[in-house]
mmCIF file of C-alpha atoms and ligand atoms in Angstrom:
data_model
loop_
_atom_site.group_PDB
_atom_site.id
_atom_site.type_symbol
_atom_site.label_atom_id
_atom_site.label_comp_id
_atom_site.label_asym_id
_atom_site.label_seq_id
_atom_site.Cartn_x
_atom_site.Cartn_y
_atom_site.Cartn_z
ATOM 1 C CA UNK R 237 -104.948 3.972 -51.632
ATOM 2 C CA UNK R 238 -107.994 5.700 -49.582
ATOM 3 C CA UNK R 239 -108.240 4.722 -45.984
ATOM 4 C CA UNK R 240 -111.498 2.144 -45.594
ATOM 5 C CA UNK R 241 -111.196 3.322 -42.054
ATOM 6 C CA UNK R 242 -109.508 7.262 -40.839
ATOM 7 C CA UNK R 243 -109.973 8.426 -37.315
ATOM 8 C CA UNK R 244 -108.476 11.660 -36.827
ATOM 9 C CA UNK R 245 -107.908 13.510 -33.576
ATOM 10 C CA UNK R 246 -110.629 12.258 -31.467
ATOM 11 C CA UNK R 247 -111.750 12.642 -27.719
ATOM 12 C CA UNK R 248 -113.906 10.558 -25.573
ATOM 13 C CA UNK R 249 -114.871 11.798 -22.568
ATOM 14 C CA UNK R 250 -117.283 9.820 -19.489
ATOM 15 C CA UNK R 251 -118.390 12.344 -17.229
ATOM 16 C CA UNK R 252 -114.879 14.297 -15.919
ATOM 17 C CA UNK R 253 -113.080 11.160 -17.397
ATOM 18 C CA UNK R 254 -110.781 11.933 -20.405
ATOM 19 C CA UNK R 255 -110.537 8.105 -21.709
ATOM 20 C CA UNK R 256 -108.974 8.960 -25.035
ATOM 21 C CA UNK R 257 -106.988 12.038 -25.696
ATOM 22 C CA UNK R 258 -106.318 12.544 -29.433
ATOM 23 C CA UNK R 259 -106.117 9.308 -31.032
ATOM 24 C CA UNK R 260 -105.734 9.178 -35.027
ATOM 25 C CA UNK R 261 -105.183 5.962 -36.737
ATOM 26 C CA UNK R 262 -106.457 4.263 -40.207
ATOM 27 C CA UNK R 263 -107.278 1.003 -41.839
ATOM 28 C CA UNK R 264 -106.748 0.050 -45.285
ATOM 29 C CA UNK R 265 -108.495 -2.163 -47.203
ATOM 30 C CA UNK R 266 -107.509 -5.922 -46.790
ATOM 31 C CA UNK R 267 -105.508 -5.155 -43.614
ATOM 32 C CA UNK R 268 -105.496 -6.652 -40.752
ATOM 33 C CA UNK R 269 -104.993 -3.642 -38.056
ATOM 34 C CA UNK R 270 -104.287 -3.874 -34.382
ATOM 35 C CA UNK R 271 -104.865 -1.467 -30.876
ATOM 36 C CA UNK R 272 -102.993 -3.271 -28.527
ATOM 37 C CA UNK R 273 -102.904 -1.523 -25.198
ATOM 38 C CA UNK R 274 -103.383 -2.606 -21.332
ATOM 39 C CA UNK R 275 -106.648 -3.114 -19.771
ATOM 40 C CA UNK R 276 -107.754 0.401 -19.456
ATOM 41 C CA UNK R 277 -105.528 1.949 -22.014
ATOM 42 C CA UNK R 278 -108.995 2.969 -24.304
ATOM 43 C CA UNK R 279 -109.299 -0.038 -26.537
ATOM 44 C CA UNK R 280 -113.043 -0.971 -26.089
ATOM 45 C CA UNK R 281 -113.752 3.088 -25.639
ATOM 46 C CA UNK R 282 -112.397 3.549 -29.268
ATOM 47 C CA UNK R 283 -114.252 0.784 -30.676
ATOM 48 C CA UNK R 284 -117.362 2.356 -29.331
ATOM 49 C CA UNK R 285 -116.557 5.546 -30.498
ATOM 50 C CA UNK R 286 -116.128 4.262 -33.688
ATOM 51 C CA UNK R 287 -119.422 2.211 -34.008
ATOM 52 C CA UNK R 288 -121.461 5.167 -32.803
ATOM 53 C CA UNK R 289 -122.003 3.718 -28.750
ATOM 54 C CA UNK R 290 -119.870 6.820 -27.961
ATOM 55 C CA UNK R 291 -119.638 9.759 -29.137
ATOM 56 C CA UNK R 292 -116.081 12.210 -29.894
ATOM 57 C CA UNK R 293 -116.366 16.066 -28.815
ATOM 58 C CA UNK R 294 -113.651 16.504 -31.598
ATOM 59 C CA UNK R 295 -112.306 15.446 -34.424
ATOM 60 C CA UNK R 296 -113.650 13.086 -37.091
ATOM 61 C CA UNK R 297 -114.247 9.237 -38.474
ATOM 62 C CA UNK R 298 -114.212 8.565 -41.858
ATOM 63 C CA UNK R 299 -115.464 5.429 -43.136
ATOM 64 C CA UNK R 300 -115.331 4.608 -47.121
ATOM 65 C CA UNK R 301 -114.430 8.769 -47.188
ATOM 66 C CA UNK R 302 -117.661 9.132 -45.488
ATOM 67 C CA UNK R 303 -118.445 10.948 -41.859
ATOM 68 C CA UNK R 304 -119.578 9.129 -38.928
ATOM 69 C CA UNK R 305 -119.483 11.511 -36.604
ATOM 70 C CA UNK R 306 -123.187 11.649 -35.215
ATOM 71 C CA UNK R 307 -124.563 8.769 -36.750
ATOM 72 C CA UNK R 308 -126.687 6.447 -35.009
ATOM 73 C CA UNK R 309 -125.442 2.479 -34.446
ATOM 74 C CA UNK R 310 -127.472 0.980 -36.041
ATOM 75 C CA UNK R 311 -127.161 3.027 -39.342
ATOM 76 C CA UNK R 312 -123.311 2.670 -39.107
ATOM 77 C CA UNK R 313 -123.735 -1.508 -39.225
ATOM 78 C CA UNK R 314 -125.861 -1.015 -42.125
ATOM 79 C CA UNK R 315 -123.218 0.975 -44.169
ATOM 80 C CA UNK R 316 -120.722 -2.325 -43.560
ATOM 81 C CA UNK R 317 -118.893 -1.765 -40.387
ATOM 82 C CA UNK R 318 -119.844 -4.828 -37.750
ATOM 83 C CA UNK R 319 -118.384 -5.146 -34.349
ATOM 84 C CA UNK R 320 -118.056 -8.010 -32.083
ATOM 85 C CA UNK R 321 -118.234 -6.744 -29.058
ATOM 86 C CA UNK R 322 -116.153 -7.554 -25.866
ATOM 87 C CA UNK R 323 -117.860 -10.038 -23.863
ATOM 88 C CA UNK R 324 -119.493 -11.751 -27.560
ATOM 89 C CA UNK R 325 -122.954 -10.167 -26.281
ATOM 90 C CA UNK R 326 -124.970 -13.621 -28.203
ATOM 91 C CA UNK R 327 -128.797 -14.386 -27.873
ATOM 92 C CA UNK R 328 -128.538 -16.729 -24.632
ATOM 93 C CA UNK R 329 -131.923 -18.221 -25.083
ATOM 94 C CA UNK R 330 -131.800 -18.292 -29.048
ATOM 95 C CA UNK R 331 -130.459 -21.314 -31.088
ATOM 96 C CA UNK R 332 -126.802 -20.880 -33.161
ATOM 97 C CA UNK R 333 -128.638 -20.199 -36.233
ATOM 98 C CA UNK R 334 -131.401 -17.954 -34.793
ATOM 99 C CA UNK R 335 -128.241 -15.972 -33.619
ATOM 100 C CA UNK R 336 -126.529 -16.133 -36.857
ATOM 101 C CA UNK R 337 -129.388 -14.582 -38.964
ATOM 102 C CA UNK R 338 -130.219 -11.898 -36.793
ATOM 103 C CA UNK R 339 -126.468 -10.898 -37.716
ATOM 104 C CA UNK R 340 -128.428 -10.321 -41.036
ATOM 105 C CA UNK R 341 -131.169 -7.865 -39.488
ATOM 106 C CA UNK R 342 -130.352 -4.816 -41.643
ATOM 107 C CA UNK R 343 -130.195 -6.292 -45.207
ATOM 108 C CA UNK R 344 -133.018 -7.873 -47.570
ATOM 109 C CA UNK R 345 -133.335 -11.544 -47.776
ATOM 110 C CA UNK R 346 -130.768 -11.527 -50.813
ATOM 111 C CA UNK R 347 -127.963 -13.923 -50.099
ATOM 112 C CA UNK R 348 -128.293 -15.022 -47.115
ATOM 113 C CA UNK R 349 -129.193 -18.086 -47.226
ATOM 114 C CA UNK R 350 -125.792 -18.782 -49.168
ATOM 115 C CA UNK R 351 -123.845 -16.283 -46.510
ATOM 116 C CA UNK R 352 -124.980 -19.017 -43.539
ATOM 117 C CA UNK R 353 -123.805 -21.814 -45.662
ATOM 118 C CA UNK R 354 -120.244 -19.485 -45.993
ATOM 119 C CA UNK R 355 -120.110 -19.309 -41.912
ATOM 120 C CA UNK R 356 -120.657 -22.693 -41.633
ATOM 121 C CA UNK R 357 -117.625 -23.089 -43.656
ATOM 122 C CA UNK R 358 -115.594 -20.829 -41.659
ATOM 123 C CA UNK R 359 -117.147 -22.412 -38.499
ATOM 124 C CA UNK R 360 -117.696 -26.200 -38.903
ATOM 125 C CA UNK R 361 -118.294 -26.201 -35.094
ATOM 126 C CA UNK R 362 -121.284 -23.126 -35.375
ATOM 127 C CA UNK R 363 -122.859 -26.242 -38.260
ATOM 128 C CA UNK R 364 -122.510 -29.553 -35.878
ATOM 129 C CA UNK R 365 -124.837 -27.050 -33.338
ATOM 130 C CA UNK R 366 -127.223 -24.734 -35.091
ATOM 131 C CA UNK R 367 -130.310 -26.214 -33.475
ATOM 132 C CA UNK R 368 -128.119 -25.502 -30.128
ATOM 133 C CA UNK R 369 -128.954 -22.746 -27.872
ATOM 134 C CA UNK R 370 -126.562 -20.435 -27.872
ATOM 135 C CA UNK R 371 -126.002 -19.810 -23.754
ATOM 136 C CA UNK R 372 -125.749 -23.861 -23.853
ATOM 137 C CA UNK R 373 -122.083 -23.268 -26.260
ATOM 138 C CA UNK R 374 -118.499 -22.746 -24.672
ATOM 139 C CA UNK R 375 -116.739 -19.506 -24.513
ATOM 140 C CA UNK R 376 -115.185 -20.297 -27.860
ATOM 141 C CA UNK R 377 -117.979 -21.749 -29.267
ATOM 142 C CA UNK R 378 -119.395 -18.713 -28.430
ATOM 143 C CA UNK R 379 -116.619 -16.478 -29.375
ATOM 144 C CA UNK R 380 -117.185 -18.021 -33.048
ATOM 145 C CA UNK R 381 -120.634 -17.550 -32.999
ATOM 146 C CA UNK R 382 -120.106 -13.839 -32.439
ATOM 147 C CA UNK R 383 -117.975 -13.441 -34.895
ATOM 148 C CA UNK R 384 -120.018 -15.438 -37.790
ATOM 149 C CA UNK R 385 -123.198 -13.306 -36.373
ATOM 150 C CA UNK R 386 -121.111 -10.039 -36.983
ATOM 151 C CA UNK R 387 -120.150 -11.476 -40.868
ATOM 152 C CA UNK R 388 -123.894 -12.412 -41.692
ATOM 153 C CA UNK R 389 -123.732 -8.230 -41.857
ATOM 154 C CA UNK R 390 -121.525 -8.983 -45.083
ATOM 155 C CA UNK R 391 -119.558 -6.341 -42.959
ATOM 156 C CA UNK R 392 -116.584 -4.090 -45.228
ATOM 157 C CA UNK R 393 -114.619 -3.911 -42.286
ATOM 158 C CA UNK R 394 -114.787 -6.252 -38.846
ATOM 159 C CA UNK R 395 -114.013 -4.722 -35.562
ATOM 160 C CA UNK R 396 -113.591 -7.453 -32.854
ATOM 161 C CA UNK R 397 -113.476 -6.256 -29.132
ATOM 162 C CA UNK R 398 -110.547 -8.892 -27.097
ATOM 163 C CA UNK R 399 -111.853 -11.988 -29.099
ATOM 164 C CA UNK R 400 -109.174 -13.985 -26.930
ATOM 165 C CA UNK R 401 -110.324 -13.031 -23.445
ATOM 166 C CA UNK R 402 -110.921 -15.447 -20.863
ATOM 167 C CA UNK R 403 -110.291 -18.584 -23.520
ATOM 168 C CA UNK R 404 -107.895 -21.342 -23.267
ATOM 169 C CA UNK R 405 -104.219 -21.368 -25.126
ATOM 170 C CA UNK R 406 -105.418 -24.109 -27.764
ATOM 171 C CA UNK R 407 -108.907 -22.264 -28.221
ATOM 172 C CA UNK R 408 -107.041 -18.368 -28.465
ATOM 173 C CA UNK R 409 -105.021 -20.171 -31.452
ATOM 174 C CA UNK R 410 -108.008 -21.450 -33.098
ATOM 175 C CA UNK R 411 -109.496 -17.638 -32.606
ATOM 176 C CA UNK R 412 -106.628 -16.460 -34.092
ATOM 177 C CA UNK R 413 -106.293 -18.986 -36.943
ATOM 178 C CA UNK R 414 -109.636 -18.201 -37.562
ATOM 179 C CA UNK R 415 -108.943 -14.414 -37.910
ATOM 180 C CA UNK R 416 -106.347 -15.003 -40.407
ATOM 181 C CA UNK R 417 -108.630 -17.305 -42.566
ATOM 182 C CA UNK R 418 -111.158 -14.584 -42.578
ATOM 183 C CA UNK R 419 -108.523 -11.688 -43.950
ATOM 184 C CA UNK R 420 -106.948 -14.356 -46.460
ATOM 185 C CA UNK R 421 -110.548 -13.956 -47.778
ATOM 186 C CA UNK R 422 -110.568 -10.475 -48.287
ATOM 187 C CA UNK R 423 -112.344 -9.056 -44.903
ATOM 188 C CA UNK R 424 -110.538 -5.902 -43.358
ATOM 189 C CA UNK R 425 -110.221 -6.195 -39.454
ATOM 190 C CA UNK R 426 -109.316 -3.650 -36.476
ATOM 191 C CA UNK R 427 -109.021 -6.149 -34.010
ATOM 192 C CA UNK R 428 -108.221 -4.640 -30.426
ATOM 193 C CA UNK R 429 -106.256 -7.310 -27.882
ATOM 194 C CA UNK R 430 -104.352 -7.231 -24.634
ATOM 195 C CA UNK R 431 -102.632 -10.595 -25.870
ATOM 196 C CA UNK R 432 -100.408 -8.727 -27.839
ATOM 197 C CA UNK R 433 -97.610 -11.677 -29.298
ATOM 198 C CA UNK R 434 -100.369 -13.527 -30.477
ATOM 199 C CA UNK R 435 -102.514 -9.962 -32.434
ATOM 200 C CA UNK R 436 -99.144 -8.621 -33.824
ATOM 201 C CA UNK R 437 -98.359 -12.576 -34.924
ATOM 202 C CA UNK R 438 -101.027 -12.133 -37.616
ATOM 203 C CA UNK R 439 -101.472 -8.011 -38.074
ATOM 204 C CA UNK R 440 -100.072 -6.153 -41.017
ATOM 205 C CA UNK R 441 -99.642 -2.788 -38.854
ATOM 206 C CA UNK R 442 -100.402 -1.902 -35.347
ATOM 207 C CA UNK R 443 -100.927 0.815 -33.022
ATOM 208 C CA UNK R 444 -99.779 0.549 -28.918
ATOM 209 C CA UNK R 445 -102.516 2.452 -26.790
ATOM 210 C CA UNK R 446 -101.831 3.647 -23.455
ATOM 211 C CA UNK R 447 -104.166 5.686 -21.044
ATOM 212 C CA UNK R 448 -105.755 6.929 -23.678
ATOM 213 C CA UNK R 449 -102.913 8.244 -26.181
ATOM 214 C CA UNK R 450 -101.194 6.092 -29.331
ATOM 215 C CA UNK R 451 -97.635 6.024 -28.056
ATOM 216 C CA UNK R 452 -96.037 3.673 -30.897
ATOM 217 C CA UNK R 453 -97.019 2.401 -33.977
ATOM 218 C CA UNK R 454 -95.625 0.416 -36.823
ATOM 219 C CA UNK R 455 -95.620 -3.228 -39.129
ATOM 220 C CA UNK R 456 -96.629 -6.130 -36.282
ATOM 221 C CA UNK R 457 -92.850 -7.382 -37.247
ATOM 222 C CA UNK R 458 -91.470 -4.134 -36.212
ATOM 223 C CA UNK R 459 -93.645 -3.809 -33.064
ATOM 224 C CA UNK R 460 -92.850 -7.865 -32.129
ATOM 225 C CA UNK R 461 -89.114 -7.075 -32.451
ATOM 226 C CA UNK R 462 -88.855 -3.710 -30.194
ATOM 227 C CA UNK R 463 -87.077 -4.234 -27.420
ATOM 228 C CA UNK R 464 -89.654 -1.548 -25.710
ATOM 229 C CA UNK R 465 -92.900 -3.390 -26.699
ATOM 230 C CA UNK R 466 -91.171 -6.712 -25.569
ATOM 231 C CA UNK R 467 -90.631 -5.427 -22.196
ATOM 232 C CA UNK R 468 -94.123 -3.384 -21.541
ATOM 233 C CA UNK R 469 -96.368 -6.028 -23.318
ATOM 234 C CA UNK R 470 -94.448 -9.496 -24.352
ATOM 235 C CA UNK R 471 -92.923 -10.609 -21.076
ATOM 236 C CA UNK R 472 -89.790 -10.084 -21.744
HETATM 237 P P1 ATP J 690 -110.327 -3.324 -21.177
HETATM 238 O O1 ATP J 690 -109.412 -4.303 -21.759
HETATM 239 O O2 ATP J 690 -110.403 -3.419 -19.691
HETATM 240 O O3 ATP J 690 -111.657 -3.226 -21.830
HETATM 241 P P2 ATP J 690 -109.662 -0.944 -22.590
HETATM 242 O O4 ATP J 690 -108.301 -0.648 -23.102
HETATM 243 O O5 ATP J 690 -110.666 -1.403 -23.555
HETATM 244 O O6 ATP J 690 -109.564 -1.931 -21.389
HETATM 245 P P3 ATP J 690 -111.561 1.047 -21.884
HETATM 246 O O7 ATP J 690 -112.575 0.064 -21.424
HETATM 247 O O8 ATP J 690 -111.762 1.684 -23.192
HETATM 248 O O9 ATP J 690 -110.136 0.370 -21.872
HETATM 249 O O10 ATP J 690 -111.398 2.150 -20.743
HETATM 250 C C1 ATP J 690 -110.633 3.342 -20.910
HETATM 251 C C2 ATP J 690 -110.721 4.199 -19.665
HETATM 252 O O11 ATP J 690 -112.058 4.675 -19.508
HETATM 253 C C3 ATP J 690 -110.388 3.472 -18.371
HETATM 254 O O12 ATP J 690 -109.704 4.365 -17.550
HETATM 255 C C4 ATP J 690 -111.735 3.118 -17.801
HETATM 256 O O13 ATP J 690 -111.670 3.064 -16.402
HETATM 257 C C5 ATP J 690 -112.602 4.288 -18.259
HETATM 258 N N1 ATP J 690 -113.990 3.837 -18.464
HETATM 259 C C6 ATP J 690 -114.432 2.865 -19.289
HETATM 260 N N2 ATP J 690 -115.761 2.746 -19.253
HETATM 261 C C7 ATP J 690 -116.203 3.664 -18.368
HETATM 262 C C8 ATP J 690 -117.489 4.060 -17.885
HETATM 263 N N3 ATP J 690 -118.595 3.473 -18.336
HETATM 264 N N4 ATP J 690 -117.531 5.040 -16.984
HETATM 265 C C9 ATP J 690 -116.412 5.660 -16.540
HETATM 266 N N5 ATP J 690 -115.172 5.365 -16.945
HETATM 267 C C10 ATP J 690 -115.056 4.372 -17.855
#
């Protein structure tokens, strides 16, 4: 089976900064992939990198056996790879549904109409508040709103940036429950998260970042179980 996703060998550099040293990792389709890595091990860098923010001096991305490398953003959503970015990054002062179809911008009215109703579905809470404005909504609220705003793309693979950050236990479960709803449906994810127990939980294969290099990688069963990962990144 090809790859959806291949990075090979890249290099991110800010300024002197070497922030990722030759990483290589891939995605296959229907997976549910994981970087799991300290704050400032080169998560949110490589997620960048990979959604054209950032830019590798070497190496290459390959997504659907196509390069990357030096193409803009916004052209890289529109070939079907959406990221949620760390932080959610919503329309503050637009409603829940103004935010959801500008997650539409770079396809034809085709479909989505029927792709909102599909969210909503997903997101029962994103429905009760469409005519809300979106600064108004609660971190998770707004956590789900990024992530239905990145699926309005109709994306081939989903990239989310720490969706657990700064939300409560009961909320990161619902994240997380959410997550695995979304891949029982058939959408690929690279989902990047310091709360490693609960990202290997629910990930078919992972990959432990730190300062900048893939140390360890394997199943999320084998990575839960090693009496390594346990100590550096489980608590015990
Ligand atoms: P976090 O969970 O904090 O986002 P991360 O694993 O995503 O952590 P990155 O944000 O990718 O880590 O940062 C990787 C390295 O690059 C860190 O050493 C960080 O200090 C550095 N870095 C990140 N952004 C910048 C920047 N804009 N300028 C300079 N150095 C940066």
């Amino acid at each position: 089976m090809e790859p959806i996703l291949k990075v090979s060998d890249i290099n991110v550099y800010y300024g002197a900064i070497h922030a990722i040293k030759g990483v290589s990792f891939e995605v296959n389709p229907g997976e549910i992939v994981t970087l799991i890595g300290a704050n400032g091990a080169g998560k949110s860098t490589t997620l960048q990198t990979i959604s054209g923010l950032l830019h590798s001096r070497t190496g290459s991305i390959e997504f659907l056996g196509e390069s990357l490398m030096g193409i803009p953003a916004h052209k890289i959503v529109a070939k079907g790879l959406a990221q949620v970015p760390e932080g959610r990054r919503i329309f503050l002062q637009m409603t829940v549904e103004e935010n959801l179809q500008m997650g539409a911008y770079t396809r034809s009215g085709a479909g989505i109409d029927q792709d909102l109703e599909k969210v909503y579905t997903h997101f029962p809470r994103l429905m009760e508040r469409r005519r809300q404005i979106a600064g108004t909504l609660s971190g998770g609220e707004q956590q789900m709103l990024a992530m239905g705003r990145a699926l309005m793309s109709r994306p081939k693979l989903l990239m989310l940036d720490e969706p657990s950050m700064g939300l409560a236990p009961i909320l990161v479960e619902q994240i997380f429950e959410i997550i695995r709803t979304l891949h029982k449906a058939g959408t690929t994810i690279l989902l990047v998260e310091q709360n490693a127990q609960a990202a290997l939980s629910i990930a078919d294969r992972g990959y432990v970042l730190e300062t900048g290099r893939i140390v360890t990688s394997g199943t999320g069963q084998e990575l839960l179980a090693s009496p390594e990962i346990k100590r550096a990144y489980l608590g015990g």
